[in-house]
């Protein structure tokens, strides 16, 4: 078989995994997750501060710009543990915005923003639009040159943590070509933002009206790096999502197992029945496979070609098993499973959210077919 | 034994590479079995015995087993390198799986000095083929209910009963046998004992069983007052269940076998893609069909996942949560994958999937049909996939025993 990726790990990765595992377990018990469902901001600002102090935002930022200069492979175990505890903060989105700057920013932009992000400034990306297309190059929002300025038009949707972000990097079409542009939070008023109702209640997104936003032309990311930046953003998003989904899958399987080991029906612990035992085992087996795909993606991410294959496989595998495991979790909890109080729904909703962003399993398999055949 | 240096391993790798390149025959002019469980004809058997002997004599099998028993006494790293070279050149399977895969490691683990001296070399050289007498006609995967009787009589045990689904049973010189020595124990498991027995003796007869593929591959074995030496007992009388479970750990791949080689051919996903490349649908290439493309990617992801699992199970920090999980699911996942993939391959062949082995129009001489039908030997033998799911559920996930 052609080489489709392999597994390896760094000492840093394992150390981060262990630290993140205890940090996320401690800071994000399920009661805390549920309290935050009602919170306007959706995350704990103190926890965010601690994350910044731990230096996690700096991991994949180059040393020259105030970062640690490790790879995204070292970010993966952190995101995995966050997914496992349903701990939503703007961590993944901020990491992603930083990567957009690393791959596509001008030197001046990198100098200005990357050190701030490394220290804990929230940043985010505005990529999605009303057509719902996962292809990042399908852009209807526009930027128009106007002397030394550019004026934006249109609407971006599903912008994570736009309210809290110091900068938003948006995709726009400039003279018919896809471009990325940095929108500082003070470039628009509160009325340009509308908080959206999304399936995953643990996170926050906003619709952002671009109409009338005027920026200096220097807000545009480096034109020459545009193509590479879009590719890097997409694959990084997919990698981090896959990691988060793997963590969530592990948790929903564990949650369901706890129930199967204690709940009695017809005088027996229900976990004795093969009708429940076999599907949860199937979920577990698929989970371990998906997790291997994720670690392979983390390990091979920077390898030309192989990284893309491994990363798309990881998300396709996670999509399949997270959805299945969370779906069965609802079913196996019976009547309680149908309630908002049962945690199964939190995972089911998270799985739907992740499938909906940056491509579901079928979409990635289609991309893989193009790469493999 | 100290770990070999990079340079020593490199040298050995070059040597092994050259040897397998020179000596590997992938197409002897007849169909080679994908697994040791589907050896059917004399020419297949003779070819595979010969292949195993050559690999052993060249030093690439039993590489790390002690030289006093017939091994080559080298560090296990060398064996890993040799097996990798064998795979690289797509070498035929190693035939004597039950000998060197299960019985051998068991003897190394708990066997007597005499047993090791007596049996190991013949296992490695394929001079002595081994078979396994665990299943019985009435019990299938429920090994604990074995009824074949072994009654002590002086220096011998007298065997009566029957075993079934015995791969290579008509060709084997020795059998590992699970037999009942008592019915008085506190439970059914307590009365079982484990034996190494000769097959070519009075009172033991085998009858070949025709498989669903149309071939002959395994046998039913009948024991009628067959007398075997008492020193064939492994462990003490009544230890049989414990010993059999140890053996099954090897069989299910939960413990990595150090003797080398491989007994089940791993299917190559790209090989399936090649097959699909030559098929047509509606006058167009089948690989242009989006549904088939999707399914094909799923198969490739599955194969890749199992390869990755194999790598990951050797990396303790990446298995902290459930250290035995990957090992215990190995048999289930791998055998089910092969069944799925071979079944899927039939869908490419259009009308020609209607042909079978022996017809000149059969795709690849019916290789895929035969592979699919034979794949059940691995999803049923050694504990069915359903039993494997119970094992994973109970021993990895901690669910209670039940039905």
XYZ file of C-alpha atoms in Angstrom:
776
model
C 0.000 0.000 0.000
C 1.145 3.484 -0.657
C 2.300 5.269 2.424
C -0.762 6.991 3.828
C 0.820 8.155 7.050
C 2.242 6.678 10.213
C 2.244 7.282 13.950
C 4.935 8.824 16.082
C 4.955 11.223 18.962
C 7.163 13.747 20.663
C 7.942 13.986 24.360
C 6.356 17.445 24.335
C 3.176 15.998 22.895
C 2.866 13.411 25.660
C 3.658 15.953 28.332
C 1.034 18.328 26.967
C -1.456 15.498 26.775
C -0.955 14.649 30.430
C -1.092 18.258 31.600
C -4.143 19.003 29.445
C -5.917 15.873 30.664
C -5.806 16.964 34.289
C -6.336 20.648 33.533
C -9.443 20.082 31.436
C -10.879 17.521 33.848
C -10.429 19.939 36.733
C -11.595 23.123 35.014
C -14.449 21.673 33.036
C -16.513 19.222 35.077
C -19.851 18.545 33.456
C -21.727 20.814 35.961
C -19.516 23.684 34.846
C -20.205 22.889 31.195
C -23.923 23.022 31.947
C -23.673 26.326 33.839
C -21.901 27.884 30.873
C -24.688 26.837 28.499
C -26.664 29.798 29.889
C -23.719 32.195 29.926
C -23.659 35.013 27.370
C -19.993 34.576 26.588
C -20.092 30.788 26.856
C -16.706 30.333 28.504
C -14.925 31.172 31.725
C -12.660 34.195 31.292
C -10.462 33.085 34.201
C -9.884 29.702 32.577
C -9.013 31.476 29.339
C -6.459 33.530 31.234
C -4.944 30.380 32.702
C -4.738 28.803 29.250
C -2.832 31.841 28.022
C -0.520 31.663 31.052
C 0.163 27.996 30.373
C 1.501 29.152 27.017
C -0.776 26.905 24.957
C -1.681 29.672 22.519
C 2.001 30.165 21.742
C 2.799 26.521 20.950
C 2.565 26.635 17.164
C 3.572 30.290 16.746
C 7.181 30.779 15.565
C 9.715 31.844 18.172
C 10.476 35.028 16.235
C 6.932 36.223 16.927
C 6.838 35.385 20.587
C 5.791 31.770 20.205
C 7.280 28.425 21.239
C 7.840 27.242 17.691
C 6.506 23.706 18.066
C 4.127 22.131 15.559
C 0.372 21.675 15.407
C 1.062 18.077 16.391
C 1.650 19.415 19.902
C -1.638 21.333 19.878
C -3.618 18.227 18.973
C -3.494 16.516 22.405
C -4.696 19.701 24.087
C -7.679 20.070 21.805
C -8.411 16.372 22.200
C -8.643 16.784 25.971
C -10.801 19.903 25.608
C -13.180 17.950 23.402
C -13.250 15.178 25.954
C -14.450 17.576 28.668
C -16.679 19.621 26.353
C -14.529 22.522 27.421
C -15.220 25.243 24.923
C -13.073 28.326 24.876
C -11.888 30.264 21.821
C -8.687 28.156 21.927
C -9.063 26.281 18.657
C -10.434 29.344 16.826
C -7.656 31.581 18.101
C -5.041 28.964 17.183
C -6.582 28.795 13.746
C -6.510 32.573 13.292
C -2.857 32.579 14.344
C -2.148 29.913 11.743
C -3.870 32.062 9.101
C -1.368 34.790 9.940
C 1.578 32.386 10.048
C 0.711 31.030 6.604
C -0.690 34.131 4.931
C 0.138 37.278 6.874
C 2.567 39.989 5.824
C 5.632 40.440 7.969
C 4.119 43.550 9.510
C 0.893 41.721 10.362
C 2.791 38.819 11.892
C 4.893 41.213 13.974
C 1.840 43.079 15.161
C -0.629 40.328 15.953
C 1.142 37.029 16.620
C 2.820 38.126 19.878
C -0.546 39.417 21.138
C -2.235 36.136 20.308
C 0.595 34.188 21.927
C -0.162 36.127 25.087
C -3.889 35.495 25.082
C -5.711 37.858 22.734
C -8.778 36.160 21.276
C -8.765 35.968 17.484
C -11.107 34.234 15.086
C -11.924 33.545 11.458
C -14.968 34.609 9.430
C -15.217 32.108 6.585
C -18.750 30.712 6.309
C -21.557 32.257 4.292
C -25.265 31.740 3.666
C -24.717 29.216 0.865
C -23.260 26.769 3.399
C -20.524 25.630 1.039
C -17.478 24.056 2.700
C -15.274 25.198 -0.157
C -13.470 28.197 1.289
C -13.034 29.666 -2.178
C -16.762 30.081 -2.707
C -17.020 33.657 -1.428
C -19.772 36.202 -2.085
C -18.691 38.863 0.431
C -16.635 41.514 -1.321
C -13.851 43.986 -0.722
C -13.515 46.967 -2.969
C -10.424 49.118 -3.308
C -11.094 52.767 -2.642
C -7.898 54.824 -2.739
C -5.680 53.539 0.101
C -8.687 51.938 1.741
C -10.880 48.962 1.097
C -14.593 48.804 1.749
C -16.311 45.542 2.638
C -19.759 44.287 1.696
C -21.821 41.236 2.469
C -22.300 38.989 5.486
C -20.185 36.309 7.145
C -21.916 33.657 9.251
C -20.961 31.333 12.069
C -18.057 33.479 13.196
C -16.880 31.900 16.470
C -16.495 34.271 19.433
C -16.666 37.362 17.218
C -17.921 39.423 20.167
C -14.809 38.643 22.220
C -12.211 38.611 19.469
C -9.708 41.450 19.141
C -9.270 40.597 15.498
C -11.359 38.755 12.940
C -9.785 37.440 9.770
C -12.431 37.301 7.057
C -12.465 35.790 3.598
C -13.652 38.190 0.909
C -13.598 38.420 -2.835
C -11.437 41.252 -4.153
C -11.700 41.834 -7.905
C -13.071 38.339 -8.189
C -10.160 36.709 -6.343
C -10.378 35.176 -2.850
C -8.456 37.155 -0.243
C -8.133 37.310 3.513
C -8.456 40.529 5.450
C -7.902 41.469 9.091
C -10.822 43.252 10.736
C -9.953 44.700 14.146
C -12.827 44.551 16.623
C -13.005 48.345 16.789
C -13.636 48.627 13.039
C -17.342 47.888 13.504
C -20.068 48.550 16.045
C -22.078 46.071 18.134
C -25.004 46.334 15.738
C -22.978 44.574 13.034
C -23.023 41.411 15.173
C -25.940 39.079 15.815
C -25.542 36.109 18.124
C -26.698 32.945 16.365
C -28.634 29.957 17.670
C -26.423 26.980 16.944
C -26.842 23.270 17.523
C -23.920 23.060 19.936
C -24.984 25.130 22.936
C -21.534 24.991 24.490
C -20.091 27.404 21.942
C -20.939 30.872 20.613
C -21.028 32.143 17.063
C -22.138 35.364 15.435
C -23.332 36.653 12.100
C -21.182 39.610 11.038
C -22.473 42.295 8.665
C -19.548 43.599 6.652
C -21.502 46.368 4.919
C -19.691 49.661 5.195
C -16.664 48.417 7.118
C -13.701 50.410 5.832
C -10.112 49.313 6.416
C -6.691 50.429 5.245
C -5.391 48.333 2.348
C -2.669 47.113 4.702
C -5.350 44.979 6.396
C -5.219 42.552 3.475
C -3.104 39.460 4.017
C -0.209 38.813 1.663
C -1.639 38.252 -1.810
C 1.189 35.963 -2.857
C 0.480 33.581 0.046
C -3.292 33.481 -0.393
C -3.592 30.009 -1.877
C -1.287 28.454 0.696
C -3.065 30.271 3.498
C -6.510 28.976 2.520
C -5.187 25.427 2.302
C -3.422 25.701 5.621
C -6.478 27.160 7.354
C -8.720 24.437 6.012
C -6.476 21.536 6.949
C -5.619 22.994 10.344
C -9.308 23.438 11.101
C -9.951 19.849 10.078
C -7.055 18.550 12.178
C -8.129 20.387 15.325
C -11.755 19.397 14.854
C -10.832 15.772 14.436
C -8.855 15.914 17.679
C -11.745 17.547 19.513
C -14.132 14.953 18.122
C -11.893 12.076 19.189
C -11.924 13.429 22.739
C -15.699 13.832 22.663
C -16.145 10.300 21.376
C -14.047 8.884 24.171
C -16.149 10.777 26.705
C -19.538 9.796 25.347
C -18.492 6.139 25.249
C -17.283 6.339 28.856
C -20.487 8.123 29.881
C -22.614 5.437 28.266
C -20.532 2.625 29.780
C -21.114 4.040 33.254
C -24.838 3.770 32.659
C -24.652 0.296 31.116
C -22.773 -0.897 34.200
C -25.255 0.434 36.756
C -28.740 0.569 35.241
C -30.921 -2.464 35.917
C -33.865 -3.632 33.838
C -35.705 -6.950 34.048
C -33.530 -7.766 37.027
C -30.246 -7.469 35.180
C -27.539 -4.887 34.668
C -28.349 -3.788 31.125
C -24.682 -4.004 30.079
C -25.105 -7.794 30.207
C -27.342 -7.737 27.160
C -25.577 -8.230 23.867
C -28.097 -5.927 22.200
C -26.312 -3.106 24.081
C -22.900 -4.674 24.598
C -22.104 -5.214 20.937
C -22.972 -1.764 19.565
C -21.052 0.012 22.334
C -18.099 -2.274 21.588
C -18.390 -1.424 17.908
C -18.333 2.250 18.848
C -15.263 1.692 20.998
C -13.406 -0.220 18.274
C -14.199 2.495 15.739
C -13.134 5.119 18.255
C -9.693 3.571 18.685
C -9.300 3.461 14.914
C -10.351 7.100 14.590
C -7.935 8.061 17.352
C -5.096 6.336 15.509
C -6.040 8.350 12.427
C -5.909 11.544 14.507
C -2.444 10.770 15.860
C -1.272 9.916 12.378
C -2.603 13.267 11.139
C -0.836 15.049 13.991
C 2.405 13.251 13.228
C 2.320 13.691 9.437
C 0.590 17.062 9.229
C 3.535 18.918 7.729
C 4.443 16.226 5.210
C 3.537 17.219 1.694
C 0.565 15.218 0.438
C 0.590 12.627 3.189
C -0.475 15.226 5.744
C -3.599 16.082 3.803
C -4.549 12.433 3.336
C -4.022 11.608 7.004
C -5.915 14.705 8.145
C -8.952 14.124 5.958
C -9.023 10.473 6.991
C -8.956 11.570 10.619
C -11.998 13.783 10.307
C -13.927 11.292 8.194
C -13.246 8.577 10.773
C -14.142 10.818 13.721
C -17.324 12.033 12.069
C -18.519 8.481 11.609
C -17.813 7.279 15.121
C -18.719 10.417 17.111
C -22.130 10.560 15.488
C -22.726 6.864 16.029
C -21.497 6.757 19.621
C -23.524 9.823 20.660
C -26.623 8.630 18.817
C -26.476 5.271 20.577
C -25.805 7.019 23.872
C -29.212 8.704 23.624
C -30.915 5.447 22.692
C -29.248 3.404 25.433
C -30.291 5.880 28.109
C -33.938 5.207 27.249
C -36.485 7.840 28.324
C -33.832 9.783 30.234
C -31.781 9.856 27.042
C -34.538 11.924 25.465
C -34.169 14.685 28.049
C -32.017 17.785 28.121
C -30.655 16.586 31.467
C -28.950 13.578 29.917
C -25.440 14.496 28.793
C -25.806 12.334 25.704
C -27.469 15.236 23.886
C -24.515 17.537 24.589
C -22.230 15.152 22.723
C -24.749 14.486 19.968
C -25.062 18.212 19.352
C -21.291 18.709 19.406
C -20.891 15.913 16.859
C -23.430 17.549 14.550
C -21.654 20.881 14.947
C -18.288 19.431 14.020
C -19.684 17.555 11.040
C -21.222 20.792 9.827
C -17.981 22.775 9.802
C -15.160 22.307 7.272
C -16.679 19.213 5.721
C -18.398 16.076 6.966
C -17.161 12.517 6.487
C -18.645 12.071 3.022
C -17.123 15.311 1.791
C -13.677 14.390 3.038
C -13.963 10.923 1.534
C -14.762 12.551 -1.813
C -11.627 14.686 -1.457
C -9.660 11.589 -0.496
C -10.881 9.755 -3.561
C -9.456 12.568 -5.697
C -6.157 12.320 -3.860
C -5.919 8.530 -3.897
C -7.290 7.322 -7.221
C 20.817 -9.553 25.203
C 21.841 -6.043 24.283
C 19.983 -4.059 21.686
C 21.681 -4.183 18.288
C 23.236 -1.017 16.907
C 21.715 0.888 14.029
C 24.537 -0.285 11.795
C 24.010 -3.955 12.686
C 20.304 -3.653 11.947
C 20.984 -1.891 8.666
C 23.377 -4.640 7.592
C 20.883 -7.300 8.498
C 18.134 -5.448 6.679
C 20.175 -5.263 3.494
C 20.936 -8.946 3.794
C 17.269 -9.890 4.405
C 16.120 -7.623 1.597
C 18.488 -9.255 -0.839
C 17.484 -12.740 0.264
C 13.742 -12.182 -0.036
C 14.172 -10.379 -3.319
C 16.086 -13.346 -4.670
C 14.023 -16.158 -3.179
C 10.420 -15.022 -3.001
C 8.078 -16.732 -5.437
C 4.729 -14.985 -5.522
C 3.239 -16.888 -8.429
C 4.103 -20.593 -8.433
C 1.524 -21.261 -11.150
C -1.307 -22.157 -8.801
C -3.322 -20.149 -6.292
C -1.532 -19.451 -3.039
C -3.604 -19.397 0.147
C -4.157 -16.084 1.934
C -4.246 -17.793 5.319
C -2.892 -20.973 6.870
C -6.505 -22.057 7.341
C -7.195 -22.439 3.649
C -4.446 -24.791 2.530
C -6.270 -27.295 0.395
C -4.157 -29.119 -2.181
C -0.935 -31.130 -1.922
C 0.886 -28.723 -4.189
C -0.055 -25.795 -1.941
C 0.989 -27.710 1.138
C 4.311 -28.898 -0.282
C 5.142 -25.466 -1.646
C 4.438 -23.752 1.690
C 6.379 -26.336 3.718
C 9.305 -25.829 1.395
C 9.024 -22.040 1.655
C 8.942 -22.087 5.449
C 11.947 -24.393 5.621
C 13.932 -22.142 3.293
C 13.066 -19.011 5.286
C 14.015 -20.788 8.509
C 17.295 -22.121 7.173
C 18.225 -18.682 5.868
C 17.772 -17.364 9.417
C 14.636 -15.271 8.944
C 12.278 -17.383 11.021
C 12.884 -18.175 14.676
C 15.566 -15.531 14.377
C 15.281 -14.540 18.017
C 14.473 -17.953 19.474
C 17.221 -19.616 21.564
C 19.749 -21.533 19.493
C 19.719 -24.522 21.863
C 16.185 -25.260 20.626
C 16.814 -24.607 16.954
C 16.363 -20.842 16.811
C 19.037 -18.433 15.658
C 19.572 -16.765 19.027
C 19.479 -13.156 17.870
C 17.847 -10.043 19.327
C 14.077 -9.704 18.573
C 14.758 -6.529 16.604
C 16.329 -8.680 13.894
C 13.176 -10.751 13.615
C 11.125 -7.613 13.122
C 13.422 -6.561 10.300
C 13.200 -9.993 8.659
C 9.406 -10.126 8.787
C 9.250 -6.647 7.325
C 11.391 -7.771 4.395
C 9.156 -10.800 3.891
C 6.123 -8.509 3.665
C 7.915 -6.076 1.424
C 8.494 -8.767 -1.187
C 4.992 -10.127 -0.683
C 6.248 -13.520 0.458
C 3.841 -16.446 0.822
C 2.357 -17.049 4.273
C 4.177 -19.151 6.851
C 2.287 -22.417 7.008
C 2.915 -23.782 10.482
C 0.993 -21.068 12.302
C -0.314 -23.226 15.123
C 3.173 -24.601 15.732
C 5.292 -21.499 15.721
C 2.504 -19.017 16.352
C 0.697 -20.502 19.322
C 2.201 -23.810 20.553
C 5.812 -22.650 20.272
C 5.439 -19.429 22.286
C 3.409 -21.404 24.821
C 6.217 -23.947 25.269
C 8.756 -21.159 25.558
C 6.534 -19.679 28.248
C 5.636 -22.696 30.377
C 6.942 -25.814 28.617
C 9.478 -28.235 30.097
C 13.080 -28.281 28.925
C 12.502 -31.648 27.214
C 9.467 -30.331 25.353
C 11.387 -27.354 24.023
C 14.236 -29.584 22.871
C 11.854 -32.047 21.315
C 9.458 -29.780 19.451
C 10.743 -26.308 18.656
C 13.137 -27.050 15.812
C 10.618 -29.168 13.917
C 8.040 -26.427 14.241
C 10.343 -23.830 12.780
C 11.568 -25.959 9.911
C 8.015 -27.087 9.011
C 9.129 -30.664 9.444
C 6.478 -31.068 12.128
C 3.192 -29.454 11.263
C 0.871 -28.752 14.200
C -2.870 -28.509 14.536
C -5.211 -27.450 17.306
C -7.921 -29.572 18.933
C -10.044 -27.067 20.797
C -13.479 -26.925 19.157
C -15.937 -29.782 19.369
C -18.940 -30.509 17.164
C -21.456 -29.513 19.848
C -19.693 -26.508 21.346
C -18.079 -24.197 18.791
C -16.761 -21.096 20.532
C -17.809 -22.436 23.953
C -14.477 -24.126 24.605
C -15.116 -24.493 28.320
C -17.741 -27.106 27.587
C -15.285 -29.469 25.856
C -16.285 -33.118 26.389
C -13.494 -35.150 24.776
C -12.385 -37.488 27.579
C -8.814 -38.118 28.690
C -8.507 -40.874 31.313
C -5.191 -41.572 32.970
C -4.000 -45.176 32.688
C -0.475 -45.685 34.015
C 1.967 -43.698 31.862
C -0.686 -42.942 29.319
C -3.956 -41.127 28.820
C -6.764 -42.775 26.889
C -8.684 -40.396 24.635
C -12.287 -40.712 23.478
C -14.399 -38.175 21.672
C -14.158 -35.839 18.721
C -12.705 -32.496 17.712
C -13.715 -30.458 14.698
C -12.706 -27.554 12.414
C -9.118 -28.716 12.713
C -7.091 -26.791 10.142
C -4.284 -28.933 8.686
C -5.605 -31.780 10.852
C -4.995 -34.460 8.225
C -1.430 -33.302 7.611
C -0.303 -32.476 11.139
C 2.114 -34.603 13.123
C 1.138 -33.054 16.471
C -1.915 -31.494 18.032
C -2.451 -29.172 20.962
C -5.500 -30.616 22.653
C -7.998 -29.439 25.240
C -9.580 -32.466 26.922
C -11.747 -33.248 29.923
C -9.978 -35.127 32.700
C -12.671 -34.645 35.314
C -16.321 -33.730 35.790
C -16.039 -33.194 39.532
C -14.508 -29.731 39.646
C -16.255 -26.672 41.107
C -17.036 -25.551 37.537
C -16.729 -26.819 33.998
C -13.345 -25.172 33.490
C -11.707 -26.930 36.429
C -11.887 -30.378 34.804
C -9.973 -29.490 31.646
C -6.388 -30.430 30.814
C -4.049 -29.456 28.021
C -2.003 -31.948 26.001
C 0.565 -32.117 23.263
C -0.267 -35.304 21.384
C 0.964 -37.193 18.327
C -1.617 -37.469 15.532
C -0.335 -40.464 13.595
C -1.225 -43.153 16.104
C -3.849 -45.892 16.328
C -7.226 -44.657 17.523
C -6.989 -41.238 15.880
C -8.727 -40.825 12.561
C -9.487 -37.717 10.578
C -12.229 -37.033 8.060
C -11.861 -34.158 5.659
C -14.656 -31.609 5.603
C -15.649 -29.868 2.404
C -15.745 -26.123 2.937
C -18.245 -23.639 1.548
C -15.603 -22.747 -1.033
C -15.802 -26.266 -2.451
C -12.309 -27.082 -1.217
C -11.043 -29.276 1.568
C -9.228 -27.388 4.292
C -10.016 -28.781 7.714
C -11.057 -32.039 9.315
C -13.074 -33.652 12.019
C -10.870 -35.808 14.251
C -12.191 -38.926 15.962
C -10.529 -40.406 19.046
C -11.332 -44.029 19.876
C -9.333 -45.387 22.818
C -6.319 -43.524 21.487
C -3.406 -43.884 23.910
C -1.044 -40.921 24.266
C 1.988 -40.557 26.564
C 1.259 -38.821 29.876
C 4.278 -36.540 29.514
C 2.239 -34.732 26.834
C 0.335 -33.015 29.632
C 1.163 -29.294 29.787
C 0.963 -27.887 33.286
C -0.893 -29.992 35.812
C -4.052 -31.981 35.289
C -6.878 -29.451 35.605
C -4.796 -26.497 34.389
C -6.112 -26.891 30.855
C -8.337 -23.842 30.738
C -5.579 -21.513 31.898
C -3.163 -22.986 29.351
C -5.720 -22.791 26.540
C -6.427 -19.145 27.339
C -2.722 -18.380 27.175
C -2.639 -20.036 23.764
C -5.617 -18.001 22.606
C -3.822 -14.814 23.530
C -1.292 -15.694 20.875
C -3.937 -16.793 18.422
C -5.921 -13.587 18.765
C -2.860 -11.453 18.390
C -3.118 -10.019 21.888
C 0.451 -11.138 22.503
C 2.979 -10.508 19.823
C 4.572 -13.666 18.581
C 8.357 -13.472 18.523
C 8.983 -16.312 16.046
C 8.308 -14.148 13.023
C 6.670 -14.563 9.653
C 2.968 -14.128 9.110
C 0.068 -16.504 8.765
C -2.592 -14.302 7.250
C -1.854 -12.227 4.237
C -2.710 -8.583 4.668
C -4.751 -7.329 1.793
C -3.398 -4.392 -0.053
C -5.964 -1.631 -0.502
C -4.267 -0.444 -3.645
C -4.660 -3.971 -5.061
C -8.395 -3.565 -4.751
C -8.176 -0.196 -6.445
C -6.322 -1.845 -9.313
C -9.105 -4.371 -9.655
C -11.657 -1.552 -9.751
C -9.601 0.297 -12.342
C -10.342 -2.360 -14.929
C -14.084 -2.426 -14.352
C -16.756 -0.485 -16.166
C -20.209 0.836 -15.374
C -22.437 2.393 -18.036
C -19.524 2.536 -20.442
C -17.435 4.529 -17.966
C -14.723 3.610 -15.555
C -16.123 2.244 -12.327
C -13.735 4.493 -10.431
C -15.718 7.473 -11.769
C -18.810 6.285 -9.897
C -19.116 8.479 -6.785
C -20.754 5.801 -4.680
C -18.051 3.278 -5.444
C -15.351 5.874 -4.879
C -16.801 6.597 -1.460
C -16.927 2.944 -0.496
C -13.414 2.413 -1.751
C -12.086 5.238 0.413
C -13.858 3.741 3.419
C -12.071 0.445 2.803
C -8.726 2.177 2.501
C -9.331 4.114 5.707
C -10.154 0.887 7.460
C -6.979 -0.830 6.330
C -4.961 2.234 7.217
C -6.575 2.447 10.675
C -5.616 -1.125 11.483
C -2.057 -0.556 10.312
C -1.930 2.546 12.513
C -3.426 0.630 15.449
C -0.628 -1.894 15.079
C 1.932 0.867 15.300
C 0.146 2.576 18.176
C -0.184 -0.511 20.335
C 3.580 -0.503 20.762
C 3.514 3.115 21.992
C 2.500 3.029 25.633
C 1.987 6.795 26.084
C -0.642 6.738 23.329
C -2.551 3.898 25.024
C -2.748 5.072 28.602
C -6.494 4.902 28.996
C -7.022 1.279 28.076
C -3.618 -0.327 27.590
C -4.964 -3.702 26.374
C -7.684 -2.256 24.153
C -5.889 -2.293 20.827
C -4.452 -5.745 21.416
C -7.758 -7.297 22.417
C -9.688 -5.891 19.479
C -7.039 -6.953 17.006
C -8.555 -10.241 15.874
C -12.067 -8.823 15.617
C -11.081 -5.741 13.661
C -8.649 -7.396 11.284
C -10.726 -10.426 10.364
C -13.880 -8.351 9.891
C -11.958 -5.932 7.690
C -10.802 -8.750 5.430
C -14.323 -10.121 5.165
C -15.706 -6.683 4.314
C -13.039 -5.887 1.773
C -13.218 -9.188 -0.075
C -17.007 -9.006 -0.185
C -16.789 -5.463 -1.524
C -14.386 -6.576 -4.255
C -17.139 -8.732 -5.762
C -19.187 -5.613 -6.459
C -16.620 -4.416 -9.019
C -16.898 -7.380 -11.261
C -20.324 -6.767 -12.762
C -21.713 -9.818 -14.535
C -18.395 -11.562 -14.184
C -18.922 -11.782 -10.413
C -21.211 -14.657 -11.404
C -18.215 -16.840 -12.285
C -16.284 -18.954 -9.847
C -12.889 -20.642 -9.565
C -12.199 -22.821 -12.564
C -13.908 -20.805 -15.271
C -11.690 -19.051 -17.779
C -13.802 -15.880 -17.479
C -13.563 -15.666 -13.703
C -11.758 -12.477 -12.645
C -8.311 -13.387 -11.281
C -9.276 -17.067 -11.433
C -11.965 -16.526 -8.791
C -9.410 -15.344 -6.240
C -11.796 -12.754 -4.729
C -14.736 -15.100 -4.333
C -12.549 -17.687 -2.735
C -10.967 -15.095 -0.487
C -14.344 -13.814 0.631
C -15.758 -17.259 1.343
C -12.565 -18.268 3.115
C -12.515 -15.079 5.176
C -15.157 -16.569 7.465
C -12.624 -19.082 8.750
C -11.003 -16.192 10.598
C -14.207 -14.453 11.741
C -15.488 -17.769 13.162
C -12.338 -19.691 14.120
C -10.519 -18.811 17.339
C -13.789 -17.462 18.780
C -16.382 -15.836 16.544
C -16.496 -12.081 16.060
C -19.516 -12.060 18.362
C -17.475 -13.781 21.071
C -14.666 -11.294 20.404
C -17.104 -8.440 20.992
C -18.048 -9.966 24.324
C -14.374 -10.292 25.196
C -13.647 -6.655 24.360
C -16.813 -5.535 26.165
C -16.012 -7.511 29.312
C -12.230 -7.328 29.503
C -11.560 -3.905 28.035
C -14.741 -1.946 28.712
C -15.592 -3.687 31.986
C -19.183 -4.640 31.167
C -20.651 -7.535 33.137
C -20.724 -11.068 31.798
C -24.122 -12.133 30.586
C -25.906 -13.092 27.429
